[in-house]
Amino acid sequence: MPKLQVPDQDPRTPGLSLTIQADPVSVRGALKRLLSSPPLSDLAGTDRGLAEVVLAEVLNNVAEHAYGGTGGRVEVRLMKEHGLLRCLVVDEGRPMPGGQMPTGRLPGGPDLALDDLPEGGFGWHLIRSLSMDLTYARVDGKNRLSFALVATGESLGTLSPHDRSSGFGSG
Amino acid sequence: MQLQTQTRPKVISVVVMEDRIDAATAIQFKEKMRDVTRDGPARVVLDMARVQFLDSSGLGAIVAVKKLLGPDRVLELSGLTPTVEKVFRLTRMDSVFTIHPSLEVAVAQAASA
């Protein structure tokens, strides 16, 4: 049973922490729970949909690459802050190749022949296109990927670029 | 993964009856698509009006179906919801597929082609 915690916080910046098994079916279940709770449930429709895309890509990457399909735990922490949704994803799987995040360059080019059309390699492009402040670190045998997503909702102010300090500590 | 298929004189339409095509269902989607499009007209329209969520695995599966159909058949799409449309646009796969606003438009166009 996934562990769902709503930290005791200022109600204006509701946060959420969820630890799940890294496999596609658990990821789907986790997304459903995350999307139906604050802070994600507060987001406007399009932002919510795109946040789900980024989280799905990140979590499925952990399942497929960090754990190589053999399973393992992955923790997601979300926190709303100044019109942004801060996200931190931590796993204990293999580090990213070369200690770097993939560049996310789209596979192929224009006017590809049918047989050359890419069937994969879209994930990091979507993550990089839809997120901000993307940071990867390997700390104490764990992968820590943090990023921010646009989080406009009906009651939220607009994003001010000078006010985007990270809300996550190193712990 | 439920798909609703209808074969018409010039086009076969496949309506995705699920609200998502994701990493958990992409392989199943691809296999079912292969089964339902094995025979029939050259033009296939995949209607995604019910699909609220598509990730990179789902997108890869749709591209794979296009390739499975081969050079003599064509896969077109209809009814992309906003998030799905954005995924196609960001990955530039919107330039690889003909995308119709609705299944009705796609079928009408096929009938008059």
PDB file of C-alpha atoms in Angstrom:
ATOM      1  CA  MET A   1       0.000   0.000   0.000  1.00  0.00           C
ATOM      2  CA  PRO A   2       1.555   3.331  -1.020  1.00  0.00           C
ATOM      3  CA  LYS A   3       2.274   5.718   1.767  1.00  0.00           C
ATOM      4  CA  LEU A   4       0.429   9.002   1.376  1.00  0.00           C
ATOM      5  CA  GLN A   5       1.423  11.818   3.659  1.00  0.00           C
ATOM      6  CA  VAL A   6       0.128  15.330   3.800  1.00  0.00           C
ATOM      7  CA  PRO A   7       2.784  17.220   5.745  1.00  0.00           C
ATOM      8  CA  ASP A   8       1.695  19.652   8.394  1.00  0.00           C
ATOM      9  CA  GLN A   9       2.245  22.896   6.523  1.00  0.00           C
ATOM     10  CA  ASP A  10       0.918  26.303   5.808  1.00  0.00           C
ATOM     11  CA  PRO A  11      -2.389  25.637   3.987  1.00  0.00           C
ATOM     12  CA  ARG A  12      -1.445  28.212   1.335  1.00  0.00           C
ATOM     13  CA  THR A  13       1.397  25.958   0.173  1.00  0.00           C
ATOM     14  CA  PRO A  14       0.016  22.468   0.569  1.00  0.00           C
ATOM     15  CA  GLY A  15       2.606  19.754   0.030  1.00  0.00           C
ATOM     16  CA  LEU A  16       2.353  16.065  -0.609  1.00  0.00           C
ATOM     17  CA  SER A  17       4.726  13.153  -0.301  1.00  0.00           C
ATOM     18  CA  LEU A  18       4.152   9.716  -1.782  1.00  0.00           C
ATOM     19  CA  THR A  19       6.382   6.643  -1.866  1.00  0.00           C
ATOM     20  CA  ILE A  20       5.552   3.956  -4.420  1.00  0.00           C
ATOM     21  CA  GLN A  21       7.015   0.978  -6.217  1.00  0.00           C
ATOM     22  CA  ALA A  22       8.595   1.941  -9.519  1.00  0.00           C
ATOM     23  CA  ASP A  23       6.647  -0.004 -12.135  1.00  0.00           C
ATOM     24  CA  PRO A  24       4.206   1.216 -14.804  1.00  0.00           C
ATOM     25  CA  VAL A  25       1.050   0.003 -13.043  1.00  0.00           C
ATOM     26  CA  SER A  26       2.061   1.523  -9.680  1.00  0.00           C
ATOM     27  CA  VAL A  27       3.040   4.742 -11.451  1.00  0.00           C
ATOM     28  CA  ARG A  28      -0.409   4.936 -13.011  1.00  0.00           C
ATOM     29  CA  GLY A  29      -2.039   4.424  -9.602  1.00  0.00           C
ATOM     30  CA  ALA A  30       0.255   7.009  -8.008  1.00  0.00           C
ATOM     31  CA  LEU A  31      -0.555   9.581 -10.678  1.00  0.00           C
ATOM     32  CA  LYS A  32      -4.254   9.050 -10.079  1.00  0.00           C
ATOM     33  CA  ARG A  33      -3.793   9.704  -6.351  1.00  0.00           C
ATOM     34  CA  LEU A  34      -1.459  12.646  -6.853  1.00  0.00           C
ATOM     35  CA  LEU A  35      -3.763  14.288  -9.384  1.00  0.00           C
ATOM     36  CA  SER A  36      -6.783  14.000  -7.111  1.00  0.00           C
ATOM     37  CA  SER A  37      -5.094  15.633  -4.078  1.00  0.00           C
ATOM     38  CA  PRO A  38      -3.744  19.131  -3.486  1.00  0.00           C
ATOM     39  CA  PRO A  39      -1.568  20.669  -4.718  1.00  0.00           C
ATOM     40  CA  LEU A  40      -2.125  19.042  -8.137  1.00  0.00           C
ATOM     41  CA  SER A  41      -5.913  18.991  -7.877  1.00  0.00           C
ATOM     42  CA  ASP A  42      -5.840  22.780  -7.480  1.00  0.00           C
ATOM     43  CA  LEU A  43      -4.185  23.364 -10.840  1.00  0.00           C
ATOM     44  CA  ALA A  44      -5.995  24.620 -13.910  1.00  0.00           C
ATOM     45  CA  GLY A  45      -6.883  21.830 -16.378  1.00  0.00           C
ATOM     46  CA  THR A  46      -4.070  22.217 -18.903  1.00  0.00           C
ATOM     47  CA  ASP A  47      -1.379  22.718 -16.263  1.00  0.00           C
ATOM     48  CA  ARG A  48      -2.655  19.653 -14.445  1.00  0.00           C
ATOM     49  CA  GLY A  49      -2.531  17.563 -17.617  1.00  0.00           C
ATOM     50  CA  LEU A  50       0.998  18.671 -18.469  1.00  0.00           C
ATOM     51  CA  ALA A  51       2.159  18.161 -14.862  1.00  0.00           C
ATOM     52  CA  GLU A  52       0.877  14.602 -15.141  1.00  0.00           C
ATOM     53  CA  VAL A  53       2.860  14.106 -18.355  1.00  0.00           C
ATOM     54  CA  VAL A  54       6.123  15.251 -16.726  1.00  0.00           C
ATOM     55  CA  LEU A  55       5.584  13.199 -13.567  1.00  0.00           C
ATOM     56  CA  ALA A  56       4.688  10.136 -15.643  1.00  0.00           C
ATOM     57  CA  GLU A  57       7.846  10.475 -17.755  1.00  0.00           C
ATOM     58  CA  VAL A  58      10.073  10.972 -14.703  1.00  0.00           C
ATOM     59  CA  LEU A  59       8.576   8.073 -12.734  1.00  0.00           C
ATOM     60  CA  ASN A  60       8.531   5.679 -15.667  1.00  0.00           C
ATOM     61  CA  ASN A  61      12.167   6.563 -16.375  1.00  0.00           C
ATOM     62  CA  VAL A  62      13.020   5.577 -12.802  1.00  0.00           C
ATOM     63  CA  ALA A  63      11.181   2.267 -13.280  1.00  0.00           C
ATOM     64  CA  GLU A  64      12.738   1.502 -16.641  1.00  0.00           C
ATOM     65  CA  HIS A  65      16.269   2.907 -16.304  1.00  0.00           C
ATOM     66  CA  ALA A  66      17.250   3.480 -12.649  1.00  0.00           C
ATOM     67  CA  TYR A  67      15.772   0.130 -11.606  1.00  0.00           C
ATOM     68  CA  GLY A  68      15.997  -1.560 -15.017  1.00  0.00           C
ATOM     69  CA  GLY A  69      12.482  -2.952 -14.710  1.00  0.00           C
ATOM     70  CA  THR A  70      13.276  -4.929 -11.552  1.00  0.00           C
ATOM     71  CA  GLY A  71      11.338  -2.624  -9.228  1.00  0.00           C
ATOM     72  CA  GLY A  72      12.317  -0.484  -6.268  1.00  0.00           C
ATOM     73  CA  ARG A  73      11.056   2.414  -4.251  1.00  0.00           C
ATOM     74  CA  VAL A  74      10.611   5.934  -5.531  1.00  0.00           C
ATOM     75  CA  GLU A  75       9.509   8.929  -3.522  1.00  0.00           C
ATOM     76  CA  VAL A  76       7.695  11.958  -4.946  1.00  0.00           C
ATOM     77  CA  ARG A  77       7.440  15.220  -3.041  1.00  0.00           C
ATOM     78  CA  LEU A  78       5.322  18.083  -4.310  1.00  0.00           C
ATOM     79  CA  MET A  79       5.049  21.577  -2.958  1.00  0.00           C
ATOM     80  CA  LYS A  80       3.273  24.615  -4.305  1.00  0.00           C
ATOM     81  CA  GLU A  81       5.238  27.823  -4.129  1.00  0.00           C
ATOM     82  CA  HIS A  82       4.717  31.218  -5.777  1.00  0.00           C
ATOM     83  CA  GLY A  83       2.722  29.925  -8.719  1.00  0.00           C
ATOM     84  CA  LEU A  84       5.057  26.996  -9.254  1.00  0.00           C
ATOM     85  CA  LEU A  85       4.790  23.391  -8.309  1.00  0.00           C
ATOM     86  CA  ARG A  86       8.139  22.222  -6.933  1.00  0.00           C
ATOM     87  CA  CYS A  87       8.758  18.525  -7.448  1.00  0.00           C
ATOM     88  CA  LEU A  88      11.425  16.239  -6.030  1.00  0.00           C
ATOM     89  CA  VAL A  89      11.783  12.615  -7.080  1.00  0.00           C
ATOM     90  CA  VAL A  90      14.172  10.357  -5.146  1.00  0.00           C
ATOM     91  CA  ASP A  91      15.114   6.753  -5.946  1.00  0.00           C
ATOM     92  CA  GLU A  92      17.832   4.308  -4.954  1.00  0.00           C
ATOM     93  CA  GLY A  93      18.465   2.890  -8.398  1.00  0.00           C
ATOM     94  CA  ARG A  94      21.392   3.228 -10.780  1.00  0.00           C
ATOM     95  CA  PRO A  95      22.761   6.721 -11.367  1.00  0.00           C
ATOM     96  CA  MET A  96      22.122   8.487 -14.663  1.00  0.00           C
ATOM     97  CA  PRO A  97      24.694   7.493 -17.311  1.00  0.00           C
ATOM     98  CA  GLY A  98      27.755   9.709 -16.927  1.00  0.00           C
ATOM     99  CA  GLY A  99      26.095  11.431 -13.982  1.00  0.00           C
ATOM    100  CA  GLN A 100      24.133  13.573 -16.450  1.00  0.00           C
ATOM    101  CA  MET A 101      20.534  13.845 -17.473  1.00  0.00           C
ATOM    102  CA  PRO A 102      19.887  12.930 -21.123  1.00  0.00           C
ATOM    103  CA  THR A 103      19.833  15.928 -23.449  1.00  0.00           C
ATOM    104  CA  GLY A 104      16.302  15.219 -24.621  1.00  0.00           C
ATOM    105  CA  ARG A 105      17.078  15.918 -28.236  1.00  0.00           C
ATOM    106  CA  LEU A 106      14.232  14.748 -30.380  1.00  0.00           C
ATOM    107  CA  PRO A 107      15.095  11.602 -32.314  1.00  0.00           C
ATOM    108  CA  GLY A 108      15.204  11.830 -36.092  1.00  0.00           C
ATOM    109  CA  GLY A 109      14.713  14.911 -38.214  1.00  0.00           C
ATOM    110  CA  PRO A 110      12.300  16.318 -40.770  1.00  0.00           C
ATOM    111  CA  ASP A 111      10.935  14.219 -43.637  1.00  0.00           C
ATOM    112  CA  LEU A 112      11.831  10.876 -42.143  1.00  0.00           C
ATOM    113  CA  ALA A 113      11.025   7.721 -44.046  1.00  0.00           C
ATOM    114  CA  LEU A 114       8.294   5.603 -42.483  1.00  0.00           C
ATOM    115  CA  ASP A 115      10.740   2.966 -41.250  1.00  0.00           C
ATOM    116  CA  ASP A 116      12.911   5.613 -39.602  1.00  0.00           C
ATOM    117  CA  LEU A 117      10.183   7.209 -37.499  1.00  0.00           C
ATOM    118  CA  PRO A 118      11.150   7.117 -33.830  1.00  0.00           C
ATOM    119  CA  GLU A 119       9.100   4.963 -31.454  1.00  0.00           C
ATOM    120  CA  GLY A 120      10.903   6.211 -28.355  1.00  0.00           C
ATOM    121  CA  GLY A 121      13.199   8.897 -27.048  1.00  0.00           C
ATOM    122  CA  PHE A 122      10.387  11.389 -26.508  1.00  0.00           C
ATOM    123  CA  GLY A 123      10.414  11.244 -22.717  1.00  0.00           C
ATOM    124  CA  TRP A 124      13.300  13.551 -21.837  1.00  0.00           C
ATOM    125  CA  HIS A 125      12.280  15.980 -24.536  1.00  0.00           C
ATOM    126  CA  LEU A 126       8.856  16.268 -22.888  1.00  0.00           C
ATOM    127  CA  ILE A 127      10.391  16.616 -19.413  1.00  0.00           C
ATOM    128  CA  ARG A 128      12.772  19.350 -20.565  1.00  0.00           C
ATOM    129  CA  SER A 129      10.109  21.149 -22.613  1.00  0.00           C
ATOM    130  CA  LEU A 130       7.547  21.253 -19.823  1.00  0.00           C
ATOM    131  CA  SER A 131       9.634  21.815 -16.691  1.00  0.00           C
ATOM    132  CA  MET A 132      11.855  24.521 -15.215  1.00  0.00           C
ATOM    133  CA  ASP A 133      14.858  24.489 -12.877  1.00  0.00           C
ATOM    134  CA  LEU A 134      15.601  20.869 -13.748  1.00  0.00           C
ATOM    135  CA  THR A 135      18.403  19.588 -11.486  1.00  0.00           C
ATOM    136  CA  TYR A 136      19.909  16.163 -10.994  1.00  0.00           C
ATOM    137  CA  ALA A 137      22.186  15.066  -8.172  1.00  0.00           C
ATOM    138  CA  ARG A 138      23.473  11.764  -6.907  1.00  0.00           C
ATOM    139  CA  VAL A 139      23.554  11.997  -3.107  1.00  0.00           C
ATOM    140  CA  ASP A 140      24.291   9.142  -0.679  1.00  0.00           C
ATOM    141  CA  GLY A 141      23.539   6.474  -3.267  1.00  0.00           C
ATOM    142  CA  LYS A 142      20.262   8.092  -4.268  1.00  0.00           C
ATOM    143  CA  ASN A 143      19.131   9.902  -7.385  1.00  0.00           C
ATOM    144  CA  ARG A 144      17.524  13.264  -6.657  1.00  0.00           C
ATOM    145  CA  LEU A 145      15.733  14.906  -9.544  1.00  0.00           C
ATOM    146  CA  SER A 146      14.084  18.231  -8.861  1.00  0.00           C
ATOM    147  CA  PHE A 147      12.109  20.458 -11.162  1.00  0.00           C
ATOM    148  CA  ALA A 148       9.329  23.011 -11.179  1.00  0.00           C
ATOM    149  CA  LEU A 149       6.109  23.117 -13.146  1.00  0.00           C
ATOM    150  CA  VAL A 150       3.806  25.983 -13.974  1.00  0.00           C
ATOM    151  CA  ALA A 151       0.984  25.850 -11.465  1.00  0.00           C
ATOM    152  CA  THR A 152      -1.637  28.399 -12.295  1.00  0.00           C
ATOM    153  CA  GLY A 153      -4.935  27.800 -10.582  1.00  0.00           C
ATOM    154  CA  GLU A 154      -8.025  29.865 -10.052  1.00  0.00           C
ATOM    155  CA  SER A 155      -6.805  31.333  -6.736  1.00  0.00           C
ATOM    156  CA  LEU A 156      -3.100  31.614  -7.473  1.00  0.00           C
ATOM    157  CA  GLY A 157      -1.063  34.645  -8.374  1.00  0.00           C
ATOM    158  CA  THR A 158       1.098  34.846 -11.448  1.00  0.00           C
ATOM    159  CA  LEU A 159       4.676  33.708 -11.601  1.00  0.00           C
ATOM    160  CA  SER A 160       7.318  36.280 -10.765  1.00  0.00           C
ATOM    161  CA  PRO A 161      10.649  35.092 -12.190  1.00  0.00           C
ATOM    162  CA  HIS A 162      12.783  36.772  -9.502  1.00  0.00           C
ATOM    163  CA  ASP A 163      11.034  34.822  -6.789  1.00  0.00           C
ATOM    164  CA  ARG A 164      11.824  31.241  -7.569  1.00  0.00           C
ATOM    165  CA  SER A 165      14.172  29.991  -4.875  1.00  0.00           C
ATOM    166  CA  SER A 166      13.921  26.267  -4.299  1.00  0.00           C
ATOM    167  CA  GLY A 167      11.726  25.131  -1.451  1.00  0.00           C
ATOM    168  CA  PHE A 168      13.493  21.821  -0.883  1.00  0.00           C
ATOM    169  CA  GLY A 169      16.383  21.363   1.495  1.00  0.00           C
ATOM    170  CA  SER A 170      19.066  18.777   0.974  1.00  0.00           C
ATOM    171  CA  GLY A 171      17.580  16.255   3.417  1.00  0.00           C
TER     172      GLY A 171
ATOM    173  CA  MET B   1      -7.519  -1.773 -23.496  1.00  0.00           C
ATOM    174  CA  GLN B   2     -10.854  -1.500 -25.286  1.00  0.00           C
ATOM    175  CA  LEU B   3     -11.086  -0.412 -28.897  1.00  0.00           C
ATOM    176  CA  GLN B   4     -14.292   0.014 -30.867  1.00  0.00           C
ATOM    177  CA  THR B   5     -13.847  -0.704 -34.531  1.00  0.00           C
ATOM    178  CA  GLN B   6     -16.110   0.083 -37.464  1.00  0.00           C
ATOM    179  CA  THR B   7     -15.277  -0.803 -41.040  1.00  0.00           C
ATOM    180  CA  ARG B   8     -16.697   1.486 -43.697  1.00  0.00           C
ATOM    181  CA  PRO B   9     -16.236   1.343 -47.493  1.00  0.00           C
ATOM    182  CA  LYS B  10     -13.107   3.492 -47.573  1.00  0.00           C
ATOM    183  CA  VAL B  11     -11.991   3.738 -43.993  1.00  0.00           C
ATOM    184  CA  ILE B  12     -11.754   1.739 -40.816  1.00  0.00           C
ATOM    185  CA  SER B  13     -12.365   3.755 -37.659  1.00  0.00           C
ATOM    186  CA  VAL B  14     -10.975   2.718 -34.294  1.00  0.00           C
ATOM    187  CA  VAL B  15     -12.283   4.524 -31.218  1.00  0.00           C
ATOM    188  CA  VAL B  16     -10.118   4.232 -28.114  1.00  0.00           C
ATOM    189  CA  MET B  17     -12.552   3.512 -25.269  1.00  0.00           C
ATOM    190  CA  GLU B  18     -10.005   4.245 -22.522  1.00  0.00           C
ATOM    191  CA  ASP B  19      -9.050   7.560 -20.941  1.00  0.00           C
ATOM    192  CA  ARG B  20      -5.317   6.904 -21.205  1.00  0.00           C
ATOM    193  CA  ILE B  21      -2.643   5.260 -23.319  1.00  0.00           C
ATOM    194  CA  ASP B  22       0.386   5.068 -21.058  1.00  0.00           C
ATOM    195  CA  ALA B  23       3.424   2.976 -20.152  1.00  0.00           C
ATOM    196  CA  ALA B  24       1.177   0.406 -18.477  1.00  0.00           C
ATOM    197  CA  THR B  25      -0.962  -0.161 -21.582  1.00  0.00           C
ATOM    198  CA  ALA B  26       1.132   0.861 -24.596  1.00  0.00           C
ATOM    199  CA  ILE B  27       2.141  -2.673 -25.610  1.00  0.00           C
ATOM    200  CA  GLN B  28      -1.421  -3.930 -25.279  1.00  0.00           C
ATOM    201  CA  PHE B  29      -2.658  -0.994 -27.341  1.00  0.00           C
ATOM    202  CA  LYS B  30      -0.169  -1.758 -30.112  1.00  0.00           C
ATOM    203  CA  GLU B  31      -1.112  -5.444 -30.216  1.00  0.00           C
ATOM    204  CA  LYS B  32      -4.851  -4.755 -30.266  1.00  0.00           C
ATOM    205  CA  MET B  33      -4.394  -2.176 -33.007  1.00  0.00           C
ATOM    206  CA  ARG B  34      -2.467  -4.700 -35.046  1.00  0.00           C
ATOM    207  CA  ASP B  35      -5.337  -7.196 -34.650  1.00  0.00           C
ATOM    208  CA  VAL B  36      -8.195  -4.831 -35.501  1.00  0.00           C
ATOM    209  CA  THR B  37      -6.476  -3.287 -38.517  1.00  0.00           C
ATOM    210  CA  ARG B  38      -5.113  -6.520 -39.984  1.00  0.00           C
ATOM    211  CA  ASP B  39      -7.662  -6.465 -42.835  1.00  0.00           C
ATOM    212  CA  GLY B  40      -9.793  -3.723 -44.272  1.00  0.00           C
ATOM    213  CA  PRO B  41      -9.499  -0.428 -46.103  1.00  0.00           C
ATOM    214  CA  ALA B  42      -6.164   1.278 -46.575  1.00  0.00           C
ATOM    215  CA  ARG B  43      -7.141   4.255 -44.430  1.00  0.00           C
ATOM    216  CA  VAL B  44      -7.348   3.875 -40.660  1.00  0.00           C
ATOM    217  CA  VAL B  45      -8.634   6.649 -38.393  1.00  0.00           C
ATOM    218  CA  LEU B  46      -7.784   6.406 -34.724  1.00  0.00           C
ATOM    219  CA  ASP B  47     -10.217   8.471 -32.669  1.00  0.00           C
ATOM    220  CA  MET B  48      -8.758   9.671 -29.377  1.00  0.00           C
ATOM    221  CA  ALA B  49     -11.582  11.922 -28.169  1.00  0.00           C
ATOM    222  CA  ARG B  50     -11.837   9.942 -24.912  1.00  0.00           C
ATOM    223  CA  VAL B  51      -8.095   9.839 -24.288  1.00  0.00           C
ATOM    224  CA  GLN B  52      -7.194  12.454 -21.683  1.00  0.00           C
ATOM    225  CA  PHE B  53      -3.635  11.281 -21.145  1.00  0.00           C
ATOM    226  CA  LEU B  54      -0.858  10.081 -23.442  1.00  0.00           C
ATOM    227  CA  ASP B  55       2.760   9.623 -22.357  1.00  0.00           C
ATOM    228  CA  SER B  56       5.877   8.943 -24.429  1.00  0.00           C
ATOM    229  CA  SER B  57       5.237   5.182 -24.362  1.00  0.00           C
ATOM    230  CA  GLY B  58       1.720   5.692 -25.690  1.00  0.00           C
ATOM    231  CA  LEU B  59       3.002   8.052 -28.356  1.00  0.00           C
ATOM    232  CA  GLY B  60       5.670   5.521 -29.338  1.00  0.00           C
ATOM    233  CA  ALA B  61       2.981   2.852 -29.662  1.00  0.00           C
ATOM    234  CA  ILE B  62       0.915   5.047 -32.017  1.00  0.00           C
ATOM    235  CA  VAL B  63       3.997   5.631 -34.192  1.00  0.00           C
ATOM    236  CA  ALA B  64       4.657   1.882 -34.117  1.00  0.00           C
ATOM    237  CA  VAL B  65       1.117   1.209 -35.378  1.00  0.00           C
ATOM    238  CA  LYS B  66       1.678   3.613 -38.265  1.00  0.00           C
ATOM    239  CA  LYS B  67       4.809   1.681 -39.170  1.00  0.00           C
ATOM    240  CA  LEU B  68       3.063  -1.682 -38.812  1.00  0.00           C
ATOM    241  CA  LEU B  69       0.442  -0.586 -41.333  1.00  0.00           C
ATOM    242  CA  GLY B  70       3.204  -0.207 -43.891  1.00  0.00           C
ATOM    243  CA  PRO B  71       3.678   2.172 -46.812  1.00  0.00           C
ATOM    244  CA  ASP B  72       0.425   1.278 -48.620  1.00  0.00           C
ATOM    245  CA  ARG B  73      -1.897   2.127 -45.743  1.00  0.00           C
ATOM    246  CA  VAL B  74      -2.298   5.273 -43.690  1.00  0.00           C
ATOM    247  CA  LEU B  75      -3.004   6.011 -40.032  1.00  0.00           C
ATOM    248  CA  GLU B  76      -4.827   9.260 -39.308  1.00  0.00           C
ATOM    249  CA  LEU B  77      -5.910  10.663 -35.955  1.00  0.00           C
ATOM    250  CA  SER B  78      -8.979  12.486 -34.739  1.00  0.00           C
ATOM    251  CA  GLY B  79     -10.333  14.160 -31.619  1.00  0.00           C
ATOM    252  CA  LEU B  80      -7.115  14.985 -29.786  1.00  0.00           C
ATOM    253  CA  THR B  81      -7.816  16.384 -26.316  1.00  0.00           C
ATOM    254  CA  PRO B  82      -5.727  19.417 -25.225  1.00  0.00           C
ATOM    255  CA  THR B  83      -3.010  17.565 -23.283  1.00  0.00           C
ATOM    256  CA  VAL B  84      -2.665  14.884 -25.954  1.00  0.00           C
ATOM    257  CA  GLU B  85      -2.511  17.532 -28.688  1.00  0.00           C
ATOM    258  CA  LYS B  86       0.289  19.275 -26.806  1.00  0.00           C
ATOM    259  CA  VAL B  87       2.300  16.046 -26.531  1.00  0.00           C
ATOM    260  CA  PHE B  88       2.027  15.597 -30.311  1.00  0.00           C
ATOM    261  CA  ARG B  89       3.040  19.203 -30.919  1.00  0.00           C
ATOM    262  CA  LEU B  90       6.022  19.216 -28.540  1.00  0.00           C
ATOM    263  CA  THR B  91       7.439  16.034 -30.073  1.00  0.00           C
ATOM    264  CA  ARG B  92       6.673  17.297 -33.598  1.00  0.00           C
ATOM    265  CA  MET B  93       4.680  14.151 -34.262  1.00  0.00           C
ATOM    266  CA  ASP B  94       1.823  16.461 -35.300  1.00  0.00           C
ATOM    267  CA  SER B  95       3.695  16.827 -38.595  1.00  0.00           C
ATOM    268  CA  VAL B  96       3.884  13.062 -39.100  1.00  0.00           C
ATOM    269  CA  PHE B  97       0.144  12.387 -38.798  1.00  0.00           C
ATOM    270  CA  THR B  98      -2.909  13.907 -40.447  1.00  0.00           C
ATOM    271  CA  ILE B  99      -4.999  15.083 -37.505  1.00  0.00           C
ATOM    272  CA  HIS B 100      -8.743  15.681 -37.883  1.00  0.00           C
ATOM    273  CA  PRO B 101     -10.838  17.687 -35.413  1.00  0.00           C
ATOM    274  CA  SER B 102     -13.349  14.856 -35.045  1.00  0.00           C
ATOM    275  CA  LEU B 103     -14.070  11.328 -36.226  1.00  0.00           C
ATOM    276  CA  GLU B 104     -17.058  12.613 -38.222  1.00  0.00           C
ATOM    277  CA  VAL B 105     -14.834  15.000 -40.169  1.00  0.00           C
ATOM    278  CA  ALA B 106     -12.248  12.290 -40.761  1.00  0.00           C
ATOM    279  CA  VAL B 107     -14.839   9.803 -42.037  1.00  0.00           C
ATOM    280  CA  ALA B 108     -16.563  12.372 -44.248  1.00  0.00           C
ATOM    281  CA  GLN B 109     -13.252  13.326 -45.787  1.00  0.00           C
ATOM    282  CA  ALA B 110     -12.368   9.684 -46.408  1.00  0.00           C
ATOM    283  CA  ALA B 111     -15.753   9.061 -48.046  1.00  0.00           C
ATOM    284  CA  SER B 112     -15.304  11.960 -50.468  1.00  0.00           C
ATOM    285  CA  ALA B 113     -11.682  11.136 -51.263  1.00  0.00           C
TER     286      ALA B 113
END
